[in-house]
Short mmCIF file of C-alpha atoms in Angstrom, two decimals:
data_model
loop_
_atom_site.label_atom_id
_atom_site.label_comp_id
_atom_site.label_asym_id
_atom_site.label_seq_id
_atom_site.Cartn_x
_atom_site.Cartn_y
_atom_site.Cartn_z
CA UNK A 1 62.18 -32.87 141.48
CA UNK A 2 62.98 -33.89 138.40
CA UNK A 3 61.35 -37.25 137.47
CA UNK A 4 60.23 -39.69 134.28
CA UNK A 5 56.42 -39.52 134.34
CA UNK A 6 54.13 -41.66 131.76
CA UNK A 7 51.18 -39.67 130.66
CA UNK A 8 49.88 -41.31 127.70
CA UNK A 9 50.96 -45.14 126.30
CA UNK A 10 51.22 -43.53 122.55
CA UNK A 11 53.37 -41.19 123.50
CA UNK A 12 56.88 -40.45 124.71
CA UNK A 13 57.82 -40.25 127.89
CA UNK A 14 57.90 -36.95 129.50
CA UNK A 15 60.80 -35.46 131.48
CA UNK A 16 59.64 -32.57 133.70
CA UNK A 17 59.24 -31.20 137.05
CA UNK A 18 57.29 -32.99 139.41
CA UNK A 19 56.25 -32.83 143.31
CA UNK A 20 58.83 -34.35 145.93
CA UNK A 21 56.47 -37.25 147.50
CA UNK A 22 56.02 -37.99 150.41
CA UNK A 23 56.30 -40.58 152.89
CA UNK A 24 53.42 -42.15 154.96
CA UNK A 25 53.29 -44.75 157.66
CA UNK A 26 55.97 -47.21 157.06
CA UNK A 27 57.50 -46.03 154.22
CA UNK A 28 60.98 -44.00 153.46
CA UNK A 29 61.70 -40.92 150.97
CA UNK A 30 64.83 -42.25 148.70
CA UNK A 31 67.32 -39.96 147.20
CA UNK A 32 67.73 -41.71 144.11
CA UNK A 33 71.51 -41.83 142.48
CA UNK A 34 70.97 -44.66 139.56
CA UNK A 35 68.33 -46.35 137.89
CA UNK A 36 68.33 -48.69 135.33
CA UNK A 37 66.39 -48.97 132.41
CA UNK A 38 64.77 -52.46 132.04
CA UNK A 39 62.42 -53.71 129.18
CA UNK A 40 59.85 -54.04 131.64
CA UNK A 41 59.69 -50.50 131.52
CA UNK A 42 59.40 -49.89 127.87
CA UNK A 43 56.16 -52.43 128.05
CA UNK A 44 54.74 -50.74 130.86
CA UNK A 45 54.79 -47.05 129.38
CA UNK A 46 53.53 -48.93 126.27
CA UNK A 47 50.60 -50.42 128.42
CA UNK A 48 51.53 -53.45 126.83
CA UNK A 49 50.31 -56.20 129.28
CA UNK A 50 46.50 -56.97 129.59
CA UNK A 51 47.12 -54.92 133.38
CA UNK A 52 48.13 -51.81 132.78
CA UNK A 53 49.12 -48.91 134.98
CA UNK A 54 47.43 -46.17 136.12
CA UNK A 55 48.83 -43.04 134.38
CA UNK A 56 49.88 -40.99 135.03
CA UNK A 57 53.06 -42.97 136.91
CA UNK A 58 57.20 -42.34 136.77
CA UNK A 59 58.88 -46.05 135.73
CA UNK A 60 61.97 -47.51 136.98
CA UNK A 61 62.10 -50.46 139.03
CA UNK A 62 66.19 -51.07 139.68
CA UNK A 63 66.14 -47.60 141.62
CA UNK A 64 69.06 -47.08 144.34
CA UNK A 65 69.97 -44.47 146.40
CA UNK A 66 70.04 -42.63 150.22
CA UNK A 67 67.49 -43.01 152.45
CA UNK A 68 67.01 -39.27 152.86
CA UNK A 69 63.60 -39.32 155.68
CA UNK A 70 61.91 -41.91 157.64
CA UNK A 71 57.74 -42.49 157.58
CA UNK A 72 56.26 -43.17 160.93
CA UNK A 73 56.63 -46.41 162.28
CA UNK A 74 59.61 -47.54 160.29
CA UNK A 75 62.82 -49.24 161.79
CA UNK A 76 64.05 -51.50 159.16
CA UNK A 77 66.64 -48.85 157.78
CA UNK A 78 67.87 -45.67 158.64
CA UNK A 79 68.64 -42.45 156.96
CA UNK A 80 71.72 -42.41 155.30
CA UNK A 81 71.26 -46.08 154.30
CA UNK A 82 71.97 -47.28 150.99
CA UNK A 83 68.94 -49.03 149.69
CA UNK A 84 67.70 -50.78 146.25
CA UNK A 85 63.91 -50.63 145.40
CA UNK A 86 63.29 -53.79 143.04
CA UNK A 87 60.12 -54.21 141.37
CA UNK A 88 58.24 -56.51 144.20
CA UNK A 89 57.09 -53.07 146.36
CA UNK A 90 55.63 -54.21 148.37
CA UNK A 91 53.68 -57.55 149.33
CA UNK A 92 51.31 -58.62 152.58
CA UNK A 93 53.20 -60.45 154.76
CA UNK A 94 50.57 -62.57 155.89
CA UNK A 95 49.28 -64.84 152.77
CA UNK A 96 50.21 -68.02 152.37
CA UNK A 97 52.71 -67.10 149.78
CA UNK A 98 54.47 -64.42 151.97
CA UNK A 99 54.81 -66.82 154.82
CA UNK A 100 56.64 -69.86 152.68
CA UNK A 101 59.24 -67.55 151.60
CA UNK A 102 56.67 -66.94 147.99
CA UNK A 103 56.86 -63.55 147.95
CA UNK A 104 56.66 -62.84 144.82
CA UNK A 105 53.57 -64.85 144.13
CA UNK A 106 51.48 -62.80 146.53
CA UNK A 107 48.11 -61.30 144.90
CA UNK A 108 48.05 -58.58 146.81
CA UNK A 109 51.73 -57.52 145.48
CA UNK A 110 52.44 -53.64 144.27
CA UNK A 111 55.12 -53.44 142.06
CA UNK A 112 57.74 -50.68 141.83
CA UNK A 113 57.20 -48.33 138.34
CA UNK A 114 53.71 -49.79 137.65
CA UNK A 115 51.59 -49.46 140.54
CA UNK A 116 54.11 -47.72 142.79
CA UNK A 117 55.80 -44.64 141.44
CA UNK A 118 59.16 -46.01 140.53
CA UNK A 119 63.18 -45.20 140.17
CA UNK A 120 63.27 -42.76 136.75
CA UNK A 121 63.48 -39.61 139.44
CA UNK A 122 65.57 -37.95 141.67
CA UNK A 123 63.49 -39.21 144.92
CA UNK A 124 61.19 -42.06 145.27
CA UNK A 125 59.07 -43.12 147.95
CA UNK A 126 59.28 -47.53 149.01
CA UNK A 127 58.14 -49.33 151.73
CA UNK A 128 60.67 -49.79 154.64
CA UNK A 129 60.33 -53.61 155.05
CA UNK A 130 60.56 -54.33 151.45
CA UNK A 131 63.94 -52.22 150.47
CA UNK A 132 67.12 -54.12 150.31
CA UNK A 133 70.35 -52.51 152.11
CA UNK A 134 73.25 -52.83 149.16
CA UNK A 135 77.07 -53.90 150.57
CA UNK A 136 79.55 -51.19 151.68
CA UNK A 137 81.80 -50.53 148.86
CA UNK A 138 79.20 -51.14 145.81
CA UNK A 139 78.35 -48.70 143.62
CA UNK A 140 75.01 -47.52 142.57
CA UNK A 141 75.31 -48.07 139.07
CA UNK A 142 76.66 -51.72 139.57
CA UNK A 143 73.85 -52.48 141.77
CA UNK A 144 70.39 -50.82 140.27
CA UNK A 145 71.10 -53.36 137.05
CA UNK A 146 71.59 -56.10 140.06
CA UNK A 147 67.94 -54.70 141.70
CA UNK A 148 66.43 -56.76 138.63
CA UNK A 149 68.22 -57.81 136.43
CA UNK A 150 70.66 -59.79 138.45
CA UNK A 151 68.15 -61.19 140.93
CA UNK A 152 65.36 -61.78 137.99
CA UNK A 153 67.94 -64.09 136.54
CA UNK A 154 69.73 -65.54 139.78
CA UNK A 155 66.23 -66.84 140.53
CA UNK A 156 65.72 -68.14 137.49
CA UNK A 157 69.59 -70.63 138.13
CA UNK A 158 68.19 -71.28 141.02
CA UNK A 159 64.50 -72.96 140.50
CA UNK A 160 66.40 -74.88 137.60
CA UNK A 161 68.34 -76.64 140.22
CA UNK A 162 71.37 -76.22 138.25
CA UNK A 163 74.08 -78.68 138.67
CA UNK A 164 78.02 -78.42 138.54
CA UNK A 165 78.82 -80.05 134.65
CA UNK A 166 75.64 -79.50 133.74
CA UNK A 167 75.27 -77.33 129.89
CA UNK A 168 72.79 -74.31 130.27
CA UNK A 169 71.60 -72.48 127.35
CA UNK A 170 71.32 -68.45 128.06
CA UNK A 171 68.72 -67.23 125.40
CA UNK A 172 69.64 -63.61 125.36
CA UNK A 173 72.84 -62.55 126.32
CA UNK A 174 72.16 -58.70 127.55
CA UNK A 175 71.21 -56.93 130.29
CA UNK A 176 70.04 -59.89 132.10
CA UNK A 177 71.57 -62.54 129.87
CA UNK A 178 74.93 -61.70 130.87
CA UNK A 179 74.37 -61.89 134.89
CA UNK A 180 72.35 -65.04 134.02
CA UNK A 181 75.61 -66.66 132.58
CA UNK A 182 77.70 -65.83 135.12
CA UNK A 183 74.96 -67.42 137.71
CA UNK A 184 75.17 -70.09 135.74
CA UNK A 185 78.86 -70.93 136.36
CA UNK A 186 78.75 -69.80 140.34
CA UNK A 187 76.39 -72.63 140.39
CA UNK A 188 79.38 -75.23 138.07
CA UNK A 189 77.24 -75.05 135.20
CA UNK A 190 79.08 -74.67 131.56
CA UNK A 191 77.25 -71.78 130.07
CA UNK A 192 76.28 -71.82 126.53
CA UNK A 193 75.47 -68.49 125.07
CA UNK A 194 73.03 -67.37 122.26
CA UNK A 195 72.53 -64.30 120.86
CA UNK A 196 72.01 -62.72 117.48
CA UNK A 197 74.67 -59.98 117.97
CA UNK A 198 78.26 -60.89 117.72
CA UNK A 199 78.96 -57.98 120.00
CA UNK A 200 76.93 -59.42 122.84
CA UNK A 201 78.80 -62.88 122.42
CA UNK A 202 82.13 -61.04 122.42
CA UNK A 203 81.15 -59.93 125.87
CA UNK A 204 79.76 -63.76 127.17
CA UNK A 205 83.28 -65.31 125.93
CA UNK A 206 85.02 -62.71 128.10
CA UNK A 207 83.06 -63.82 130.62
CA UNK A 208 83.73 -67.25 130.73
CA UNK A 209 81.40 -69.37 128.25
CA UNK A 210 81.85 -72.19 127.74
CA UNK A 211 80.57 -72.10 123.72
CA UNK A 212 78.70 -69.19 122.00
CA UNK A 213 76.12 -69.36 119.25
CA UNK A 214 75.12 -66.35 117.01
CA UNK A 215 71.62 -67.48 116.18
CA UNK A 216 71.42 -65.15 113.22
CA UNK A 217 73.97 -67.41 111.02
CA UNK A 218 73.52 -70.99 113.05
CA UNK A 219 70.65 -72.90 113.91
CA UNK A 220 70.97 -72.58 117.76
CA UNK A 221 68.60 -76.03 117.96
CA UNK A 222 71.41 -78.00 115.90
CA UNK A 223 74.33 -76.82 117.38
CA UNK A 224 73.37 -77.48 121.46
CA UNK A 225 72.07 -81.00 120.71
CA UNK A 226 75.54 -81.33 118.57
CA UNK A 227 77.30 -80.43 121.88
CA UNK A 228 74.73 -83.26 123.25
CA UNK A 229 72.00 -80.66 123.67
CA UNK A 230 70.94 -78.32 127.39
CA UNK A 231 70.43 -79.71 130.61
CA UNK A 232 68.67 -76.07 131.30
CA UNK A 233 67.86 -73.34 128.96
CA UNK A 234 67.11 -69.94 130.30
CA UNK A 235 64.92 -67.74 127.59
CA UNK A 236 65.67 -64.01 128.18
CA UNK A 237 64.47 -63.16 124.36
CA UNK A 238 60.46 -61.90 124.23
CA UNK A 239 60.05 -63.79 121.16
CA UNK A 240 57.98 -66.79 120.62
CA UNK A 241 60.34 -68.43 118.13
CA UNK A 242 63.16 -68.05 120.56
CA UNK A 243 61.16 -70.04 123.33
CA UNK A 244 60.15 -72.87 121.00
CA UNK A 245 64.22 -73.43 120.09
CA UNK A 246 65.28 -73.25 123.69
CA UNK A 247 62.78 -75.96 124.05
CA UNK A 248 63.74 -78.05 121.35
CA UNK A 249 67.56 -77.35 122.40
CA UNK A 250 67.03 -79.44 125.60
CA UNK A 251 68.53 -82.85 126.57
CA UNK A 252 65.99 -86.01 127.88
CA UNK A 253 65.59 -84.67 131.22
CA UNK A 254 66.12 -81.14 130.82
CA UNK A 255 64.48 -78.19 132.36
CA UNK A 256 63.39 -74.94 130.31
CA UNK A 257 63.24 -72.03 132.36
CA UNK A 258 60.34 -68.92 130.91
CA UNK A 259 61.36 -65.32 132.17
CA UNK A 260 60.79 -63.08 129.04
CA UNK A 261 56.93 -62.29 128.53
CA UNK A 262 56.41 -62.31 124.53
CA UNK A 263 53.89 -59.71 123.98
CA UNK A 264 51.29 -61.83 122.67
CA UNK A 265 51.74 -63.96 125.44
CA UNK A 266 51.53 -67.44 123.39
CA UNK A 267 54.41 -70.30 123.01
CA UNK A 268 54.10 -73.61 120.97
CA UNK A 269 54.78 -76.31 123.23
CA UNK A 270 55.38 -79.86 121.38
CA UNK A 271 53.51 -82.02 124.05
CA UNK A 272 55.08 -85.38 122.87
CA UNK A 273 58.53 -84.30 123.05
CA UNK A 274 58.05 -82.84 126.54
CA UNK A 275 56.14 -86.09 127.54
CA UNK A 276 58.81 -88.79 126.41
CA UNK A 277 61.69 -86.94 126.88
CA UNK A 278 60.78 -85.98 130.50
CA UNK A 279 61.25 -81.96 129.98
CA UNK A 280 60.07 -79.70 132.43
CA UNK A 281 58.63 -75.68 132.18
CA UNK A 282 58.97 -73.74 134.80
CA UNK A 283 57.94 -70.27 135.14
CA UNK A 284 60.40 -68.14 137.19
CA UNK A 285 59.18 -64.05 138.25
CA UNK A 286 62.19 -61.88 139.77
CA UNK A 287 63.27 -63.04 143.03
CA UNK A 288 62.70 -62.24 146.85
CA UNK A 289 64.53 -59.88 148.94
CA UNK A 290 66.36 -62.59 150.36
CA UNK A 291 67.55 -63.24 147.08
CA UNK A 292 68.46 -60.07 146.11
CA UNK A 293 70.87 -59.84 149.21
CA UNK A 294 72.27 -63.10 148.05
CA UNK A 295 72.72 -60.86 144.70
CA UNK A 296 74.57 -58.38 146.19
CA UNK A 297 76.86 -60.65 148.46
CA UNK A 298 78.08 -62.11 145.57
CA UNK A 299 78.94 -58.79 144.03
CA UNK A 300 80.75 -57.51 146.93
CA UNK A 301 82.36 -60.50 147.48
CA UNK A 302 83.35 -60.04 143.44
CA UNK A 303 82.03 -62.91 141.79
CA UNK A 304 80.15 -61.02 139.12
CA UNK A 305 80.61 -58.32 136.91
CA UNK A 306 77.79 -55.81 136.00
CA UNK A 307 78.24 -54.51 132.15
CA UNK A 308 76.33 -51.04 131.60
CA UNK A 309 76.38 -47.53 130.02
CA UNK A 310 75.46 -44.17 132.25
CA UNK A 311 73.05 -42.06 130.95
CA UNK A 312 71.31 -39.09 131.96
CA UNK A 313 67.60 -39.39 132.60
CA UNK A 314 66.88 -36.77 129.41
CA UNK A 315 68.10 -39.31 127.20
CA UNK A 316 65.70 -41.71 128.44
CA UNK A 317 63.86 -42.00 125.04
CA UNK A 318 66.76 -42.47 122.63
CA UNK A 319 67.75 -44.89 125.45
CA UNK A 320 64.26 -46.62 124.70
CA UNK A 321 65.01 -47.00 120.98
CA UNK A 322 68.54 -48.44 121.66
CA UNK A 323 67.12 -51.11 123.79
CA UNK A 324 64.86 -51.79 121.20
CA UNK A 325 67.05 -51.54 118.65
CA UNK A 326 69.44 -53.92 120.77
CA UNK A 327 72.01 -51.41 120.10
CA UNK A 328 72.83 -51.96 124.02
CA UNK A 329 75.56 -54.29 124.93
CA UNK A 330 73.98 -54.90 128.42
CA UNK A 331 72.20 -52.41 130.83
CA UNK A 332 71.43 -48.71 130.21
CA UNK A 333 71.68 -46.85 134.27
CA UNK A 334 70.33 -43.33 134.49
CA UNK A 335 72.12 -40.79 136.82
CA UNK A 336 69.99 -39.18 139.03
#
């Protein structure tokens, strides 16, 4: 099969033959049809987190596609089913986290394109129980960006507790900035957009904002408090100073919400301001699979709208330098 396949983090990646895996014991053989590209990727065949994979490895963590065989033992799907493989691969079941509905917080979690051979090929093999089914009548490309993207950013509405009237500030309006707005305003929030690309806020006014801010002219900090500053403010931007404003942007009361992971892994945090003005952090990490089905309801039942480009998986590393260039608009989706 063809297939994506990491061999050394100072290099590019490699697109090449490879073996068709193979399933074992509760697992499923996917015939992959789209896979988007997320950043996460780019750090991981970068090896830029203190964990790194073990290479060599294929990324890809918003892979969908056909369940094309079943592994022994496995009941939760069948072949022919339509299935996304998001980036939690596969967790216990039995920790204290699993149990509560924590998922994603499990430490003995495998994660799809970093320890589990990911999405960037033409099959893939997941574990059974922790595949989600995707709707009758959406499409592959709408729903790999949706595998993490959406659902990385629907959780991240949700543990805010967003309110209807309530002003949230999307940091990053992109592949995941642009779902996160529209979350936003399923959940009667007024979305406030910020980017540094007028393009990018072209695309959040068409999708509803409520006010836009290009951070590269305006002082994003000034111009939310002027609007009587962010209940919630949702960074999406790897970039320290970005996390700082979003902070600073927020209303007595307000709740920042931390999803990007800045490199060097460090944020200033004014402790006064936090402390008298009754602010609150919170950390959100992609979502369940119960929230990715919530994902996908929503898309079938057509509240959201899933901006991307199709590319073929040889372009993958002048895909890599758009991204990084933010040349993108919103998601890149390989065909498979």
């Amino acid at each position: 099969m063809r297939a994506c396949v990491v061999t050394d983090f100072a290099a590019p990646l490699t697109v090449g033959d490879v073996p068709v895996p193979q399933p074992g014991p509760g697992q499923i053989l996917v015939r992959v049809e789209a896979s988007g590209l997320c950043h996460t990727d780019i750090h991981a065949a970068r090896g830029d987190w203190p964990v790194k994979p073990t290479l060599p490895f294929i990324p890809g963590h918003e892979g969908v596609g056909i369940v094309e065989r079943l592994g022994r033992g496995v009941t939760e799907v069948a072949v022919g089913d339509r299935v996304a493989m998001p980036w939690l691969g596969y967790s216990c079941g039995t920790c204290e986290y699993c149990v509560s509905g924590r998922e994603t917080l499990c430490e003995s979690q495998r994660n799809t394109g970093y320890g589990i051979d990911g999405g960037h090929a033409e099959f893939a093999v997941a574990y059974a129980r922790h595949v989600v089914r995707v709707p009758e009548g959406v499409s592959p490309f709408d729903a790999a960006p949706l595998t993490c993207a959406g659902v990385t950013t629907y959780k991240a509405i949700k543990v805010a507790g967003v309110r209807p009237t309530e002003r949230v500030a999307v940091f990053g309006i992109g592949g995941l900035g642009h779902l996160a707005q529209q979350y936003a305003q399923i959940f009667g929030g007024d979305a406030i957009a910020v980017d540094v690309t007028e393009e990018k806020l072209s695309l959040a006014r068409k999708l509803g904002a409520a006010h836009t801010i290009n951070a590269a002219h305006t002082d994003p900090v000034a111009a939310i408090q002027a609007l009587g500053g962010a209940d919630v403010a949702v960074v999406l931007a790897a970039n320290p100073t970005v996390l700082e404003q979003a902070h600073a942007s927020l209303r007595r009361g307000g709740r920042l919400v931390l999803v990007s992971l800045p490199k060097d892994n460090i944020m200033r945090l004014p402790v006064f301001e936090t402390v008298l003005g009754g602010l609150t952090v919170i950390g959100s990490i992609v979502g369940t699979r119960a929230d990715l089905a919530e994902v996908f309801a929503l898309h079938a039942a057509g509240r959201t709208t899933v901006q991307y480009e199709i590319r073929d998986l040889d372009e993958i590393n002048e895909a890599v330098e758009e991204v990084l260039a933010s040349a993108v608009t919103a998601r890149i989706v390989f065909r498979l």
